[in-house]
Short mmCIF file of C-alpha atoms in Angstrom, two decimals:
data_model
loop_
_atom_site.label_atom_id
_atom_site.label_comp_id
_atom_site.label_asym_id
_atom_site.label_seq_id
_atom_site.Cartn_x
_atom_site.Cartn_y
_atom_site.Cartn_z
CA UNK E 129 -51.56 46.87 50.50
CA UNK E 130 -50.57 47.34 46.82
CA UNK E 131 -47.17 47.79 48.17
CA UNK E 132 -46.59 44.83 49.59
CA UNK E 133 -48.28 42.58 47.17
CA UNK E 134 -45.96 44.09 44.50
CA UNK E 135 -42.85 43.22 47.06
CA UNK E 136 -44.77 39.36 47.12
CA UNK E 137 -44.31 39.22 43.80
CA UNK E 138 -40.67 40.23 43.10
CA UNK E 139 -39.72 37.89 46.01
CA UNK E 140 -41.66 35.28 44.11
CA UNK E 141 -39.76 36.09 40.77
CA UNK E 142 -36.71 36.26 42.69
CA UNK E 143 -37.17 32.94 44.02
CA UNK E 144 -38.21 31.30 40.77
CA UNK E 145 -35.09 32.61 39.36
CA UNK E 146 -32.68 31.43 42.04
CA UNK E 147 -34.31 27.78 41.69
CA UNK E 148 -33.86 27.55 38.04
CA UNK E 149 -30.28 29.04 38.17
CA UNK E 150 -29.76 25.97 40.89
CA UNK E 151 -31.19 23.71 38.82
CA UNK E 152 -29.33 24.69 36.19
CA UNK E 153 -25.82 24.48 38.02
CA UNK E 154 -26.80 21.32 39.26
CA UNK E 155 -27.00 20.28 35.52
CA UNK E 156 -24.31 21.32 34.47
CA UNK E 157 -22.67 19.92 37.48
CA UNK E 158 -23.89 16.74 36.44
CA UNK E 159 -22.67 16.74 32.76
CA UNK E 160 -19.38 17.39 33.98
CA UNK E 161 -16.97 19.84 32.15
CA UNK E 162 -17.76 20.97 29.08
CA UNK E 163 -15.77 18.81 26.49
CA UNK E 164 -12.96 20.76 24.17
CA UNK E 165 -11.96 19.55 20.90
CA UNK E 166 -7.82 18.55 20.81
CA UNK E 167 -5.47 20.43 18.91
CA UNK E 168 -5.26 18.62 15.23
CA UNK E 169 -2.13 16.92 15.34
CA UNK E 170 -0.75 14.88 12.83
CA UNK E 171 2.53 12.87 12.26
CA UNK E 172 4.24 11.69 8.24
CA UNK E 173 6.16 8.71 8.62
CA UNK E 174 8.61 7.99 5.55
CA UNK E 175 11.27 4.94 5.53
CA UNK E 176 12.92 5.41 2.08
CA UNK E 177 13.74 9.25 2.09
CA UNK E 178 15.09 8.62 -1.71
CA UNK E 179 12.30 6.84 -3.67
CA UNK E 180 12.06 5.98 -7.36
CA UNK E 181 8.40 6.79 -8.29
CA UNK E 182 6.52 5.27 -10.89
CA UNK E 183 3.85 6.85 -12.82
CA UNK E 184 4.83 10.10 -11.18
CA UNK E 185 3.38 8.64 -7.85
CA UNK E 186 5.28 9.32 -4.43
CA UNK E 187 4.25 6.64 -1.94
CA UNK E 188 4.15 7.34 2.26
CA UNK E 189 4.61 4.93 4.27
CA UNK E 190 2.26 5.58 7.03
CA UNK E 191 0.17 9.13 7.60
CA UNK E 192 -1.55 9.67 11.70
CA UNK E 193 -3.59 12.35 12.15
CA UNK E 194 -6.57 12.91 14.63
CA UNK E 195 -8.57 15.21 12.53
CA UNK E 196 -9.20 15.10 8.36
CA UNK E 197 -5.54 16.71 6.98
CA UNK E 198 -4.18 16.98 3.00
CA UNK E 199 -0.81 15.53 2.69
CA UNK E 200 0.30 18.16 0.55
CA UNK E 201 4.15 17.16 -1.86
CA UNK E 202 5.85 20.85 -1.83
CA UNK E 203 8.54 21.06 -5.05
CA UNK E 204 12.06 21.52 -3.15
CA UNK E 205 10.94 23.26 0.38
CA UNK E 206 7.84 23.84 2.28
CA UNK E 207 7.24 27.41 0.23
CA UNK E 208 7.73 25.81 -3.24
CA UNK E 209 5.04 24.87 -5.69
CA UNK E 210 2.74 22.51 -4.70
CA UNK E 211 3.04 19.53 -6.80
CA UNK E 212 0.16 17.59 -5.26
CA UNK E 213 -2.17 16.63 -2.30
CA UNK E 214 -4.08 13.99 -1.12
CA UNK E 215 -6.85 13.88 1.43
CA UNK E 216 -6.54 11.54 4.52
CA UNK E 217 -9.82 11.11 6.21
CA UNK E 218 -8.80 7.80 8.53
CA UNK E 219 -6.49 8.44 11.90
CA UNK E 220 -4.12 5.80 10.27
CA UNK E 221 -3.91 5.36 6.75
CA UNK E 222 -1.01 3.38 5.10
CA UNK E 223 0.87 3.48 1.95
CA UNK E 224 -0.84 7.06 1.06
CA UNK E 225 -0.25 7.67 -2.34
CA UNK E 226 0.50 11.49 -3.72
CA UNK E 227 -0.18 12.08 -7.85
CA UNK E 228 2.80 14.82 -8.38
CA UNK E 229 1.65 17.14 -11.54
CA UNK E 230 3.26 21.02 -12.09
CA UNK E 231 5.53 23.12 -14.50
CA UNK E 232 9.07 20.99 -13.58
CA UNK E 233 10.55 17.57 -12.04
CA UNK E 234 13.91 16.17 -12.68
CA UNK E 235 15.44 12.81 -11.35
CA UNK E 236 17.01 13.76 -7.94
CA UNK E 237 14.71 16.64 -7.10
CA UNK E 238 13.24 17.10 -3.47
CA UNK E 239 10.04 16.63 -2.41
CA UNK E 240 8.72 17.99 1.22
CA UNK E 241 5.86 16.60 2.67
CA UNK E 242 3.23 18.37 4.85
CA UNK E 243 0.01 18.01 6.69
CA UNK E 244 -2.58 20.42 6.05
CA UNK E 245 -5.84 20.85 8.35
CA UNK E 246 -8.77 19.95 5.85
CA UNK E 247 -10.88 22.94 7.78
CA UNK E 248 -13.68 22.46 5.02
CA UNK E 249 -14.47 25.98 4.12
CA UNK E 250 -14.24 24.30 0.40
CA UNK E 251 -17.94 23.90 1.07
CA UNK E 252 -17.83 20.13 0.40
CA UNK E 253 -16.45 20.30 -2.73
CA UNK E 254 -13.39 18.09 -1.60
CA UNK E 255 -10.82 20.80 -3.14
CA UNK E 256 -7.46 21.56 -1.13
CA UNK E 257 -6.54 25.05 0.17
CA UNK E 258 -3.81 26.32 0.54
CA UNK E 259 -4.87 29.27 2.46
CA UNK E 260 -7.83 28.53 4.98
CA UNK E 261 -5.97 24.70 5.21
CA UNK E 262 -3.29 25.05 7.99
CA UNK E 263 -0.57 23.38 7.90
CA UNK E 264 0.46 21.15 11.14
CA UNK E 265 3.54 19.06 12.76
CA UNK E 266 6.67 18.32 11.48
CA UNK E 267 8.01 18.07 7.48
CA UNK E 268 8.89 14.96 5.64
CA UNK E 269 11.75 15.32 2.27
CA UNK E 270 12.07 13.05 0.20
CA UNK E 271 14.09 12.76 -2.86
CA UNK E 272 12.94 11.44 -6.10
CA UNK E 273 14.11 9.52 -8.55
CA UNK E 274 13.71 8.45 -12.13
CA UNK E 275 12.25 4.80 -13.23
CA UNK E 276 15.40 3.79 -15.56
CA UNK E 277 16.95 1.00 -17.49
CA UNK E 278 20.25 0.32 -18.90
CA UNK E 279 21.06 -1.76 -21.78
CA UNK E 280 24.61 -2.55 -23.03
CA UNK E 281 25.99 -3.74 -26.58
CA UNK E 282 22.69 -5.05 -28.98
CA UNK E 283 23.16 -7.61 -31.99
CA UNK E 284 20.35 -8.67 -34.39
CA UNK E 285 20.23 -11.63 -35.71
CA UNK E 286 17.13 -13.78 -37.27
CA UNK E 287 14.65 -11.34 -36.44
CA UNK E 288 16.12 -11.30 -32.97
CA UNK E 289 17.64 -9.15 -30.26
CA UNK E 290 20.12 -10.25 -27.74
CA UNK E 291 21.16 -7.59 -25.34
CA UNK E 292 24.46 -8.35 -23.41
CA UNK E 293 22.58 -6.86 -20.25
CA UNK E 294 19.58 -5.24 -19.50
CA UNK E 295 19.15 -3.60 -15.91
CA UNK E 296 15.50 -2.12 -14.42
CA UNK E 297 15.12 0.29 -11.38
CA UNK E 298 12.22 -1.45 -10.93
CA UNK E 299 10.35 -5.04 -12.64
CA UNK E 300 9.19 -3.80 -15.96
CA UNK E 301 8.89 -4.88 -19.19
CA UNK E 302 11.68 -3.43 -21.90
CA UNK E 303 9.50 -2.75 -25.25
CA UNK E 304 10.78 -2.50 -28.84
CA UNK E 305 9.48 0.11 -30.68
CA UNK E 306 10.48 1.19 -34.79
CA UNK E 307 10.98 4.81 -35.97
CA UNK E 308 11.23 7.49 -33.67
CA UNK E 309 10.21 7.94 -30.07
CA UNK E 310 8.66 11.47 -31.06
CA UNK E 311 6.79 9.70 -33.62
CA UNK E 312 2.58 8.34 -33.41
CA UNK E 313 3.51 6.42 -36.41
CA UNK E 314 5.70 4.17 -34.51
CA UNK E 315 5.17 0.85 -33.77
CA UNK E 316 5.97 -1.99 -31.32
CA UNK E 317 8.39 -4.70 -32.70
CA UNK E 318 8.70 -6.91 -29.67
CA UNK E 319 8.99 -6.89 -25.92
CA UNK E 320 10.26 -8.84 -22.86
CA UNK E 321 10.31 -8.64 -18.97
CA UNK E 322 13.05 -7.82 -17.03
CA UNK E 323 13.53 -7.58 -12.98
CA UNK E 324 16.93 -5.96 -11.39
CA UNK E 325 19.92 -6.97 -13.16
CA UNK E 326 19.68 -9.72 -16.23
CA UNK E 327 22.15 -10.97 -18.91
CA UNK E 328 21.85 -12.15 -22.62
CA UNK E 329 18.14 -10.67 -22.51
CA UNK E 330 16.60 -11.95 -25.82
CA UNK E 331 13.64 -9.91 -27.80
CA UNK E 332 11.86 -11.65 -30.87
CA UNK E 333 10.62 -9.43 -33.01
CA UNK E 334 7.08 -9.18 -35.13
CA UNK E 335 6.02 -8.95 -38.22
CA UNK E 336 6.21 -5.41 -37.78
CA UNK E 337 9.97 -5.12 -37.96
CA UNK E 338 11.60 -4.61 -40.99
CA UNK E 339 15.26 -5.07 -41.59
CA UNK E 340 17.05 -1.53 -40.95
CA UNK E 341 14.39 0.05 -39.36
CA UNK E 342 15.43 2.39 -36.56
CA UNK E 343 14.70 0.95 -33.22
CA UNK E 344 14.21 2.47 -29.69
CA UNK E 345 13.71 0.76 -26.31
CA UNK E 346 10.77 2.10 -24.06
CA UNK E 347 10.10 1.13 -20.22
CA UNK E 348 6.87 0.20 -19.36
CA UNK E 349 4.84 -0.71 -16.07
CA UNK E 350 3.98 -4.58 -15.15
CA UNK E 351 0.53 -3.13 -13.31
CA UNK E 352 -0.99 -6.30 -13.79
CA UNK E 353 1.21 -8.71 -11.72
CA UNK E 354 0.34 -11.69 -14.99
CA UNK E 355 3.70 -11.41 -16.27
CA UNK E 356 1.66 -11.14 -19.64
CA UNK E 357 2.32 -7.69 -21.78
CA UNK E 358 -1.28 -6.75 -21.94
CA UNK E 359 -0.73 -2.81 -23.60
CA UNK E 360 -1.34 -4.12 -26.64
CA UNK E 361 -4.55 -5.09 -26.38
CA UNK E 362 -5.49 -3.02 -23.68
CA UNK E 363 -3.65 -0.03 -23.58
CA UNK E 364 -4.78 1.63 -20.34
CA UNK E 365 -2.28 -1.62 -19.50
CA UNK E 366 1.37 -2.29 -19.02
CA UNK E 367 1.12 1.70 -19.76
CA UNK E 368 4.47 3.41 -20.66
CA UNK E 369 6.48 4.41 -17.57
CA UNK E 370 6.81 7.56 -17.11
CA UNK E 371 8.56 10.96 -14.82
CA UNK E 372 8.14 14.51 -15.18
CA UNK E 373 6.00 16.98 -17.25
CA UNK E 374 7.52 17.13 -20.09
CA UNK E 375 5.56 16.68 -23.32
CA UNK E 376 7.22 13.47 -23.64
CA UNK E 377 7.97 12.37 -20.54
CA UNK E 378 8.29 8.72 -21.19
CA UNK E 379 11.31 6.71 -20.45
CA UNK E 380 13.06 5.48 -23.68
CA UNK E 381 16.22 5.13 -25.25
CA UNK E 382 17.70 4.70 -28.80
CA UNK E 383 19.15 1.37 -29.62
CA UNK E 384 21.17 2.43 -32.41
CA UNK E 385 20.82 -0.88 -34.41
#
């Protein structure tokens, strides 16, 4: 008898087991296939491939990705130094900006673009890299280019400069500086704006100016949209353009007056 109430009771096991396997298939039946994350994928989309930057800033047009990626600026090709990165966290994100910093940039350099995989083994700390962050689709270049301005044939007169011409890469205001670019001691003298091409360009100068002094011309940033030169009294304003990372890598130029 001890037999066969043994035998009852692995049949009864058995059958438990079957009917919670069932029920479990059933389940899972009902859930329907188990659900797979996509391969990230991600797309750079760039309309000016040759861009002046200001402020050492590339733009990009348009970055889609459907996962968190770095847009990562490589220094000539896709193995060169990495001049910056910016994290994208939306699936569409427009005019993404890229802060380029590292040892070297001159005015018609290359820049290649790439998407990275932010696979957050950073451990939150919101740091790019370059080894546990994969890199994914295709590569953007572009080429970039200095902020510059041209001036042709200054005259002083009356505590005045005229300047046959004066022509911008970009709206900016042309500031007049004494002494020596290289120098702290130097000081501004007078300033206008200028946007594209203009002639006869006319700078008054301030009481700062004294007759002979050397002067030098310096490009600097309209940030504001006022039309109002605001460095002076708020120099994180109007700031001095600049390109490259050189110890002086402002934009200037001796007016030989």
């Amino acid at each position: 008898m001890k037999k066969v109430s043994n035998l009852k009771k692995l049949m009864l096991y058995a059958g438990v087991f079957f009917l919670a396997m069932g029920f479990y298939s059933c389940s899972d039946d009902d859930d329907g296939d188990v659900v797979v994350d996509p391969d990230p994928t991600g797309e750079i989309t760039v309309t000016n491939d040759a861009q002046v930057i200001s402020q050492n800033t590339l733009v990009v047009d348009q970055v889609t990705a459907n996962t968190d990626v770095w847009l990562v600026a490589h220094h000539n090709d896709a193995s060169g130094e990495i001049l910056g990165q910016t994290l994208v966290t939306s699936e569409s994100a427009t005019n993404v900006e890229v802060n380029l910093e590292g040892t070297t940039l001159e005015d018609g350099d290359t820049v290649v673009l790439m998407l990275h995989v932010d696979n957050g083994f950073n451990m939150g700390d919101g740091a790019f890299n370059e080894t546990d962050d994969t890199p994914i689709g295709e590569t953007e270049t572009v080429v970039v280019n200095t902020p510059n301005f041209m001036i042709s044939d200054a005259t002083v007169t009356d505590n005045t400069i005229t300047f046959d011409n004066v022509t911008v890469s970009e709206t900016g205001w042309i500031v007049v500086y004494n002494g020596n670019p290289n120098e702290e001691t130097s000081q501004i003298v007078g300033f206008t704006q200028v946007t594209g091409s203009e002639d006869n360009v006319v700078v008054t100068l301030n009481e700062n100016y004294t007759d002979g002094d050397p002067l030098f011309a310096r490009l600097h940033v309209e940030d504001q949209g006022d039309e109002e030169f605001t460095f002076e009294t708020d120099p994180t304003t109007d700031i001095p353009e600049i390109f490259g990372f050189e110890d002086d890598d402002t934009i200037w130029e001796e007016l030989g007056l």
